[in-house]
PDB file of C-alpha atoms in Angstrom:
ATOM      1  CA  MET A   1     -57.799  67.485 136.907  1.00  0.00           C
ATOM      2  CA  THR A   2     -56.388  64.615 135.735  1.00  0.00           C
ATOM      3  CA  MET A   3     -52.935  63.018 137.095  1.00  0.00           C
ATOM      4  CA  SER A   4     -51.071  61.170 135.186  1.00  0.00           C
ATOM      5  CA  ALA A   5     -49.792  57.982 137.300  1.00  0.00           C
ATOM      6  CA  PRO A   6     -46.357  57.885 138.642  1.00  0.00           C
ATOM      7  CA  GLU A   7     -45.140  55.020 137.169  1.00  0.00           C
ATOM      8  CA  SER A   8     -45.708  57.422 133.744  1.00  0.00           C
ATOM      9  CA  THR A   9     -42.698  57.971 131.713  1.00  0.00           C
ATOM     10  CA  GLN A  10     -42.383  60.961 130.118  1.00  0.00           C
ATOM     11  CA  PHE A  11     -42.474  60.683 126.154  1.00  0.00           C
ATOM     12  CA  TYR A  12     -41.270  64.219 124.034  1.00  0.00           C
ATOM     13  CA  PRO A  13     -41.810  64.206 120.594  1.00  0.00           C
ATOM     14  CA  GLU A  14     -39.173  63.940 118.526  1.00  0.00           C
ATOM     15  CA  ILE A  15     -38.895  67.413 117.050  1.00  0.00           C
ATOM     16  CA  PRO A  16     -37.974  67.677 112.965  1.00  0.00           C
ATOM     17  CA  LEU A  17     -34.293  69.766 112.973  1.00  0.00           C
ATOM     18  CA  SER A  18     -34.201  69.522 108.538  1.00  0.00           C
ATOM     19  CA  LEU A  19     -34.984  72.304 106.955  1.00  0.00           C
ATOM     20  CA  ALA A  20     -35.279  70.335 103.392  1.00  0.00           C
ATOM     21  CA  ARG A  21     -39.157  70.343 103.351  1.00  0.00           C
ATOM     22  CA  PRO A  22     -39.884  74.163 105.256  1.00  0.00           C
ATOM     23  CA  ALA A  23     -37.118  75.178 102.011  1.00  0.00           C
ATOM     24  CA  ILE A  24     -38.194  73.789  99.892  1.00  0.00           C
ATOM     25  CA  ILE A  25     -42.521  75.286 100.479  1.00  0.00           C
ATOM     26  CA  ALA A  26     -40.641  78.397 100.769  1.00  0.00           C
ATOM     27  CA  GLY A  27     -39.375  78.435  97.407  1.00  0.00           C
ATOM     28  CA  VAL A  28     -42.754  76.924  96.062  1.00  0.00           C
ATOM     29  CA  ALA A  29     -44.066  79.993  97.225  1.00  0.00           C
ATOM     30  CA  ALA A  30     -41.261  82.681  96.208  1.00  0.00           C
ATOM     31  CA  THR A  31     -41.842  81.039  92.919  1.00  0.00           C
ATOM     32  CA  VAL A  32     -45.457  82.190  93.183  1.00  0.00           C
ATOM     33  CA  VAL A  33     -45.133  85.333  94.243  1.00  0.00           C
ATOM     34  CA  LEU A  34     -42.614  85.978  91.563  1.00  0.00           C
ATOM     35  CA  VAL A  35     -44.794  85.140  88.911  1.00  0.00           C
ATOM     36  CA  ILE A  36     -47.373  87.136  89.934  1.00  0.00           C
ATOM     37  CA  SER A  37     -45.540  89.793  90.832  1.00  0.00           C
ATOM     38  CA  ALA A  38     -44.285  89.653  86.929  1.00  0.00           C
ATOM     39  CA  VAL A  39     -47.337  89.437  85.746  1.00  0.00           C
ATOM     40  CA  VAL A  40     -48.830  92.501  87.694  1.00  0.00           C
ATOM     41  CA  GLY A  41     -45.648  94.458  86.100  1.00  0.00           C
ATOM     42  CA  HIS A  42     -43.842  94.346  89.815  1.00  0.00           C
ATOM     43  CA  VAL A  43     -40.623  91.549  89.577  1.00  0.00           C
ATOM     44  CA  PHE A  44     -39.162  93.262  91.702  1.00  0.00           C
ATOM     45  CA  PHE A  45     -41.486  92.759  94.247  1.00  0.00           C
ATOM     46  CA  GLY A  46     -41.026  89.046  93.715  1.00  0.00           C
ATOM     47  CA  VAL A  47     -36.959  89.295  93.917  1.00  0.00           C
ATOM     48  CA  TRP A  48     -36.887  91.229  96.936  1.00  0.00           C
ATOM     49  CA  PHE A  49     -39.760  88.605  98.695  1.00  0.00           C
ATOM     50  CA  ALA A  50     -37.468  85.628  97.566  1.00  0.00           C
ATOM     51  CA  VAL A  51     -34.775  86.847  98.756  1.00  0.00           C
ATOM     52  CA  GLY A  52     -36.308  87.938 102.423  1.00  0.00           C
ATOM     53  CA  MET A  53     -36.895  83.796 102.397  1.00  0.00           C
ATOM     54  CA  VAL A  54     -33.417  83.293 102.283  1.00  0.00           C
ATOM     55  CA  LEU A  55     -32.283  85.746 104.635  1.00  0.00           C
ATOM     56  CA  SER A  56     -35.422  83.838 107.271  1.00  0.00           C
ATOM     57  CA  LEU A  57     -33.832  80.418 106.221  1.00  0.00           C
ATOM     58  CA  LEU A  58     -30.489  81.714 107.310  1.00  0.00           C
ATOM     59  CA  ASN A  59     -31.619  82.817 110.149  1.00  0.00           C
ATOM     60  CA  ALA A  60     -33.333  79.245 110.749  1.00  0.00           C
ATOM     61  CA  LYS A  61     -30.093  77.359 110.307  1.00  0.00           C
ATOM     62  CA  MET A  62     -27.595  79.635 112.499  1.00  0.00           C
ATOM     63  CA  VAL A  63     -29.931  79.223 115.158  1.00  0.00           C
ATOM     64  CA  GLN A  64     -29.757  75.870 115.149  1.00  0.00           C
ATOM     65  CA  ALA A  65     -26.529  75.699 115.247  1.00  0.00           C
ATOM     66  CA  SER A  66     -25.839  78.394 117.853  1.00  0.00           C
ATOM     67  CA  VAL A  67     -28.337  76.120 119.460  1.00  0.00           C
ATOM     68  CA  GLY A  68     -26.571  73.060 119.007  1.00  0.00           C
ATOM     69  CA  ALA A  69     -22.990  74.767 119.683  1.00  0.00           C
ATOM     70  CA  ALA A  70     -23.951  75.906 123.084  1.00  0.00           C
ATOM     71  CA  THR A  71     -25.576  72.911 123.877  1.00  0.00           C
ATOM     72  CA  ALA A  72     -22.503  70.136 123.083  1.00  0.00           C
ATOM     73  CA  ASP A  73     -20.047  71.393 125.012  1.00  0.00           C
ATOM     74  CA  ASP A  74     -22.195  71.434 128.985  1.00  0.00           C
ATOM     75  CA  GLU A  75     -24.779  68.915 130.569  1.00  0.00           C
ATOM     76  CA  ASN A  76     -25.779  73.153 132.092  1.00  0.00           C
ATOM     77  CA  PRO A  77     -25.585  74.707 129.391  1.00  0.00           C
ATOM     78  CA  ARG A  78     -25.378  78.535 129.364  1.00  0.00           C
ATOM     79  CA  LYS A  79     -28.165  81.008 127.499  1.00  0.00           C
ATOM     80  CA  LYS A  80     -26.462  84.149 127.662  1.00  0.00           C
ATOM     81  CA  PRO A  81     -24.119  83.279 124.128  1.00  0.00           C
ATOM     82  CA  VAL A  82     -27.731  81.703 122.427  1.00  0.00           C
ATOM     83  CA  VAL A  83     -28.852  85.590 123.849  1.00  0.00           C
ATOM     84  CA  LEU A  84     -25.988  87.531 122.595  1.00  0.00           C
ATOM     85  CA  ASN A  85     -26.160  85.157 119.352  1.00  0.00           C
ATOM     86  CA  THR A  86     -29.365  85.911 119.005  1.00  0.00           C
ATOM     87  CA  ALA A  87     -29.655  89.231 119.388  1.00  0.00           C
ATOM     88  CA  VAL A  88     -27.058  90.636 117.133  1.00  0.00           C
ATOM     89  CA  ARG A  89     -28.380  87.847 114.628  1.00  0.00           C
ATOM     90  CA  LEU A  90     -31.688  89.612 113.953  1.00  0.00           C
ATOM     91  CA  GLY A  91     -30.969  93.019 115.168  1.00  0.00           C
ATOM     92  CA  ILE A  92     -28.865  92.566 111.167  1.00  0.00           C
ATOM     93  CA  ILE A  93     -30.973  90.684 109.331  1.00  0.00           C
ATOM     94  CA  THR A  94     -34.029  94.069 110.929  1.00  0.00           C
ATOM     95  CA  VAL A  95     -31.572  95.654 109.587  1.00  0.00           C
ATOM     96  CA  ALA A  96     -30.426  95.248 105.884  1.00  0.00           C
ATOM     97  CA  ALA A  97     -34.070  93.979 106.072  1.00  0.00           C
ATOM     98  CA  LEU A  98     -35.383  97.635 106.820  1.00  0.00           C
ATOM     99  CA  ALA A  99     -32.134  99.092 104.784  1.00  0.00           C
ATOM    100  CA  VAL A 100     -33.776  97.011 100.986  1.00  0.00           C
ATOM    101  CA  ALA A 101     -37.831  98.053 102.070  1.00  0.00           C
ATOM    102  CA  PHE A 102     -37.097 101.692 102.609  1.00  0.00           C
ATOM    103  CA  ILE A 103     -34.096 101.950 100.024  1.00  0.00           C
ATOM    104  CA  PHE A 104     -36.225 100.390  96.656  1.00  0.00           C
ATOM    105  CA  ARG A 105     -39.362 101.308  98.263  1.00  0.00           C
ATOM    106  CA  PRO A 106     -41.992 100.602  97.493  1.00  0.00           C
ATOM    107  CA  GLU A 107     -40.842  96.597  95.694  1.00  0.00           C
ATOM    108  CA  GLY A 108     -38.541  96.686  98.639  1.00  0.00           C
ATOM    109  CA  LEU A 109     -41.124  95.998 101.337  1.00  0.00           C
ATOM    110  CA  GLY A 110     -41.583  91.965  99.158  1.00  0.00           C
ATOM    111  CA  VAL A 111     -38.609  91.502 101.225  1.00  0.00           C
ATOM    112  CA  MET A 112     -40.440  92.338 104.779  1.00  0.00           C
ATOM    113  CA  PHE A 113     -42.892  89.189 102.947  1.00  0.00           C
ATOM    114  CA  GLY A 114     -40.774  86.625 101.990  1.00  0.00           C
ATOM    115  CA  LEU A 115     -39.671  86.810 106.086  1.00  0.00           C
ATOM    116  CA  ALA A 116     -42.565  86.595 107.878  1.00  0.00           C
ATOM    117  CA  LEU A 117     -43.924  84.894 105.250  1.00  0.00           C
ATOM    118  CA  CYS A 118     -40.727  82.294 105.947  1.00  0.00           C
ATOM    119  CA  GLN A 119     -40.879  82.034 109.165  1.00  0.00           C
ATOM    120  CA  VAL A 120     -44.499  81.175 109.627  1.00  0.00           C
ATOM    121  CA  ILE A 121     -43.882  78.285 107.277  1.00  0.00           C
ATOM    122  CA  VAL A 122     -40.256  77.617 109.566  1.00  0.00           C
ATOM    123  CA  VAL A 123     -42.731  77.867 112.689  1.00  0.00           C
ATOM    124  CA  LEU A 124     -45.882  75.742 111.478  1.00  0.00           C
ATOM    125  CA  SER A 125     -43.558  72.847 110.130  1.00  0.00           C
ATOM    126  CA  THR A 126     -42.049  72.046 113.199  1.00  0.00           C
ATOM    127  CA  VAL A 127     -45.047  72.955 115.812  1.00  0.00           C
ATOM    128  CA  ILE A 128     -47.133  70.304 113.601  1.00  0.00           C
ATOM    129  CA  PRO A 129     -45.147  67.883 114.175  1.00  0.00           C
ATOM    130  CA  VAL A 130     -45.160  68.124 117.729  1.00  0.00           C
ATOM    131  CA  MET A 131     -48.408  68.444 118.340  1.00  0.00           C
ATOM    132  CA  LYS A 132     -49.242  65.402 116.140  1.00  0.00           C
ATOM    133  CA  GLY A 133     -47.240  63.752 118.308  1.00  0.00           C
ATOM    134  CA  LEU A 134     -48.101  64.619 121.305  1.00  0.00           C
ATOM    135  CA  ARG A 135     -51.904  63.816 120.429  1.00  0.00           C
ATOM    136  CA  LYS A 136     -50.128  60.185 119.768  1.00  0.00           C
ATOM    137  CA  GLN A 137     -48.789  59.708 123.103  1.00  0.00           C
ATOM    138  CA  SER A 138     -52.573  61.169 125.132  1.00  0.00           C
TER     139      SER A 138
END
């Protein structure tokens, strides 16, 4: 087991907070899915897919705002407001996505795929730069 020297300082790589790159990637993915779905005759699948991506990006932006508001006030922020905000927000997005998927089936399922893929894009756009920063540290 390797231990760091006591005089070494902790280095935390900067977390990318901009949603510009994920939005561009999501826009390209939504365009590709929209074109493919139009070619195969299910254009509304692509439309709902794009709606799911937009919902996911809005969710990410609201997460940033919620965490920023909770941590800006005190040196010792409370978790409860963030948890409640998250639960309500995810509940609303889930109910809306399930309603679209059920009412506009089968094309409405595109909203679920859009939500899922965009969430992967947002997470990877955050994790990859952090992992690169940690790799540079070692």
